[in-house]
Short mmCIF file of C-alpha atoms in Angstrom, two decimals:
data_model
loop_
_atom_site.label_atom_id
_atom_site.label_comp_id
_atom_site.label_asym_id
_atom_site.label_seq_id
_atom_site.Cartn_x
_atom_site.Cartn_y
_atom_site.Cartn_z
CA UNK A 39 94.27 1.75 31.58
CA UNK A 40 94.45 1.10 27.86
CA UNK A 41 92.16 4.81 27.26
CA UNK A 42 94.96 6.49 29.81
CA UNK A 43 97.83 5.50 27.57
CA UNK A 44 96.30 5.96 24.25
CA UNK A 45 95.27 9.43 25.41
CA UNK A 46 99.02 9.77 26.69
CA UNK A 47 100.20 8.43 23.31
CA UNK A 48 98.04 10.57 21.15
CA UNK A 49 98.69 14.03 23.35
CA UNK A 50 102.36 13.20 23.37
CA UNK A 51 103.07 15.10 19.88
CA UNK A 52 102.19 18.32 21.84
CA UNK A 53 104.67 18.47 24.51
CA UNK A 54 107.65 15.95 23.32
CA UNK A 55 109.63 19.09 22.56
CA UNK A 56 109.39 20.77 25.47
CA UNK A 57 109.90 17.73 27.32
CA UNK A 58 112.86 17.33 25.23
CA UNK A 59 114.46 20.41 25.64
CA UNK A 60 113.73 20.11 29.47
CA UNK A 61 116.04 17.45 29.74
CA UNK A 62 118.69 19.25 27.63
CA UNK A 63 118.50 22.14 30.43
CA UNK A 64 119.96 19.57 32.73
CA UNK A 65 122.75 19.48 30.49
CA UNK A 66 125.43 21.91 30.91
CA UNK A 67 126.99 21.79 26.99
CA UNK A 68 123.71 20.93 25.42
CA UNK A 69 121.84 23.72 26.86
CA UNK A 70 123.78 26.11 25.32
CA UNK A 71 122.21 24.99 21.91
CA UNK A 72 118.52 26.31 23.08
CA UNK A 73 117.31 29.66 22.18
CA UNK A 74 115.58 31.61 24.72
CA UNK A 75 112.30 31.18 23.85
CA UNK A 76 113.19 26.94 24.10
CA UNK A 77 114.56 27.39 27.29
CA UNK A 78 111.17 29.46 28.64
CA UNK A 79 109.33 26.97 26.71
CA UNK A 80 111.20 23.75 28.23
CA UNK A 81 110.56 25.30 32.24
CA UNK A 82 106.97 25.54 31.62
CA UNK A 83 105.97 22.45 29.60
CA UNK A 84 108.87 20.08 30.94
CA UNK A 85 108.83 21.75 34.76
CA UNK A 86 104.73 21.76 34.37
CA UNK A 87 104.41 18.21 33.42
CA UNK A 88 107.05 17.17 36.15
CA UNK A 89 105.45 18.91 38.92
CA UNK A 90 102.10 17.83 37.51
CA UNK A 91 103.07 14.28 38.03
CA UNK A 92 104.40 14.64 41.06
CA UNK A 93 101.58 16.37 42.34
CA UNK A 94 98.71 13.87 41.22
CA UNK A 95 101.14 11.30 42.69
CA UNK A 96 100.69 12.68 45.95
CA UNK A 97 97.35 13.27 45.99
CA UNK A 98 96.81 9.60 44.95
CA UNK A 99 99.37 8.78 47.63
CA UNK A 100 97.83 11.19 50.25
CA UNK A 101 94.46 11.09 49.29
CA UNK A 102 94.41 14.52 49.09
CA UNK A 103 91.42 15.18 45.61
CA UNK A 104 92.34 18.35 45.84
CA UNK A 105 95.96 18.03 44.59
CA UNK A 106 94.70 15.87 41.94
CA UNK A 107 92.71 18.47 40.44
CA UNK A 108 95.39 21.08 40.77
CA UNK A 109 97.74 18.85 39.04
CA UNK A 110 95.13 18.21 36.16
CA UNK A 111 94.70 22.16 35.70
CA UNK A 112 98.67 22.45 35.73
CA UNK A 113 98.78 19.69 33.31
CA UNK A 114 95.93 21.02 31.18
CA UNK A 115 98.00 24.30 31.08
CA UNK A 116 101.41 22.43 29.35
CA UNK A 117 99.41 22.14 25.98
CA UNK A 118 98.28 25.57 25.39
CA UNK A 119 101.73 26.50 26.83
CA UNK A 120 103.76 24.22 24.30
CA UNK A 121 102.29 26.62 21.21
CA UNK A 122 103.23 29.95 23.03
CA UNK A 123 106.79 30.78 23.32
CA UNK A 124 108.07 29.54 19.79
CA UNK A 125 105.34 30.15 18.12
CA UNK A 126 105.95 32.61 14.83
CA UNK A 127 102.55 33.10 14.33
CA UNK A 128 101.31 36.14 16.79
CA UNK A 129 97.77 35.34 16.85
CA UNK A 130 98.57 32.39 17.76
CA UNK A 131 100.58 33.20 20.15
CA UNK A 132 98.37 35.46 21.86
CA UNK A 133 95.78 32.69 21.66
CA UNK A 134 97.22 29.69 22.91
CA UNK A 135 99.19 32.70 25.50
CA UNK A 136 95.15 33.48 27.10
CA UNK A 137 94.30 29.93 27.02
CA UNK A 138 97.01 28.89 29.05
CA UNK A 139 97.18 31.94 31.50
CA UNK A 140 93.65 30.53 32.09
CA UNK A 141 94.78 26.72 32.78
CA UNK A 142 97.59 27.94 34.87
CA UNK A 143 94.73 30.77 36.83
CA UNK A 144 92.62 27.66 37.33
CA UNK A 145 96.04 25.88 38.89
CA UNK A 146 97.07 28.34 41.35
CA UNK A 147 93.43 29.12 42.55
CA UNK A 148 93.34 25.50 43.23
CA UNK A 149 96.91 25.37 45.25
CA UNK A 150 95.42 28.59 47.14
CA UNK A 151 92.44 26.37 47.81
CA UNK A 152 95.11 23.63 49.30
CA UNK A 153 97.06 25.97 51.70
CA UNK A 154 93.54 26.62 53.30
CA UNK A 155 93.47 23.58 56.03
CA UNK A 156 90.19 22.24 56.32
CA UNK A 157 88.10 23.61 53.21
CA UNK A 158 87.01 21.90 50.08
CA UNK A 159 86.95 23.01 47.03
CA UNK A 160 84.19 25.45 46.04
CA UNK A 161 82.08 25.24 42.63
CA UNK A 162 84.14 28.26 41.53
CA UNK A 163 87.36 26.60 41.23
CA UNK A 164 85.81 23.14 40.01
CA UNK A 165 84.29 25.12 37.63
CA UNK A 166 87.82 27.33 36.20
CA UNK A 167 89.24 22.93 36.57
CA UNK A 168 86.83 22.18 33.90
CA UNK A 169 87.37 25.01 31.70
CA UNK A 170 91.36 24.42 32.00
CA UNK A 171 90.41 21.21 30.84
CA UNK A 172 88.42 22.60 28.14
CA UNK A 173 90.93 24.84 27.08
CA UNK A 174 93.79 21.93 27.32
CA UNK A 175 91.66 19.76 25.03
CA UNK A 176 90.57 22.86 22.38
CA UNK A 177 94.26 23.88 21.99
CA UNK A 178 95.06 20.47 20.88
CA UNK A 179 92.03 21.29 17.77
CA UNK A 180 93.18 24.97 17.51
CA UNK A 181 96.78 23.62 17.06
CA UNK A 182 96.14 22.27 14.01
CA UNK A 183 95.23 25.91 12.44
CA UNK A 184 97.97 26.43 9.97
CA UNK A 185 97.50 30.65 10.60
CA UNK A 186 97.85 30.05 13.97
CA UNK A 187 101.05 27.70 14.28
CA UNK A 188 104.26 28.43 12.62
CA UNK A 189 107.47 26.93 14.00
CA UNK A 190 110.39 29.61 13.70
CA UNK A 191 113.07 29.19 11.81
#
C-alpha cells in the first residue's frame, strides 16, 4: 500500500494538469478559459484516468483480469498523452504522440480481447500491456529532456 501511493504521489506531477483542466470542462464559465489543445489534452488524460479507474475497479469488483490489464494500458497511455497536445516542442510531440498511440493500441486490443466471451488473453496482447507499461514509465525519463518539453506560452 505505502509503494502504491508513493508511486501515485511521485507520477502525480505528470497528469495534475490535465486532471485539472478536466474538472474545469465540467464547468460551464471556467471552460471557456482553456485553449483547444487543454481541452483535447484534459479528455484524454482526465477522461483516461477516470475510465481507467473505473475500469480496474470493476475488474477487481468482477474479477474480470482482463479489465485490469486494459485499464493499466489505458492508464499507462495518460502519461505519454499529458506531453502531447501542449507540447511546443515538435519532436517531442511526435515522440511522446507514438508512445502513447502505442499505450492506447495496447488498450483497445485488450477491450477487443474483452468483447470476445470466453477467451483469455493471448501472449500478443500481454506482451503490447508490458510495452504500454514500458512506454508509460520511459515517458516519465524522456519528460525530463529539456529539447523535448516546452510548455507554450
Amino acid at each position: 500500500a505505502i509503494a502504491v501511493l508513493y508511486a501515485l504521489f511521485v507520477l502525480w506531477v505528470w497528469v495534475a494538469k490535465g486532471l485539472g483542466n478536466f474538472i474545469l470542462l465540467f464547468d460551464r464559465f471556467a471552460r471557456h478559459a482553456l485553449r483547444r489543445r487543454e481541452k483535447i489534452e484534459a479528455v484524454f488524460v482526465g477522461g483516461g484516468i477516470m475510465a481507467g479507474l473505473l475500469m480496474l475497479i470493476a475488474g477487481i469488483v468482477l474479477g474480470r483480469e482482463g479489465f485490469c490489464f486494459a485499464a493499466a494500458a489505458l492508464i499507462a497511455s495518460v502519461f505519454p498523452l499529458s506531453l502531447t497536445f501542449t507540447n511546443s516542442s515538435k519532436a517531442g510531440s511526435i515522440v511522446f504522440g507514438i508512445i502513447g498511440s502505442i499505450c492506447m493500441l495496447a488498450f483497445v486490443t485488450l477491450l477487443a480481447g474483452l468483447a470476445l466471451p470466453g477467451l483469455e488473453p493471448n501472449p500478443f496482447p500481454m506482451d503490447l500491456l508490458m510495452l504500454a507499461v514500458f512506454g508509460g514509465v520511459v515517458t516519465t525519463w524522456l519528460g525530463l529532456v529539456p529539447a523535448l518539453r516546452r510548455r507554450r506560452p
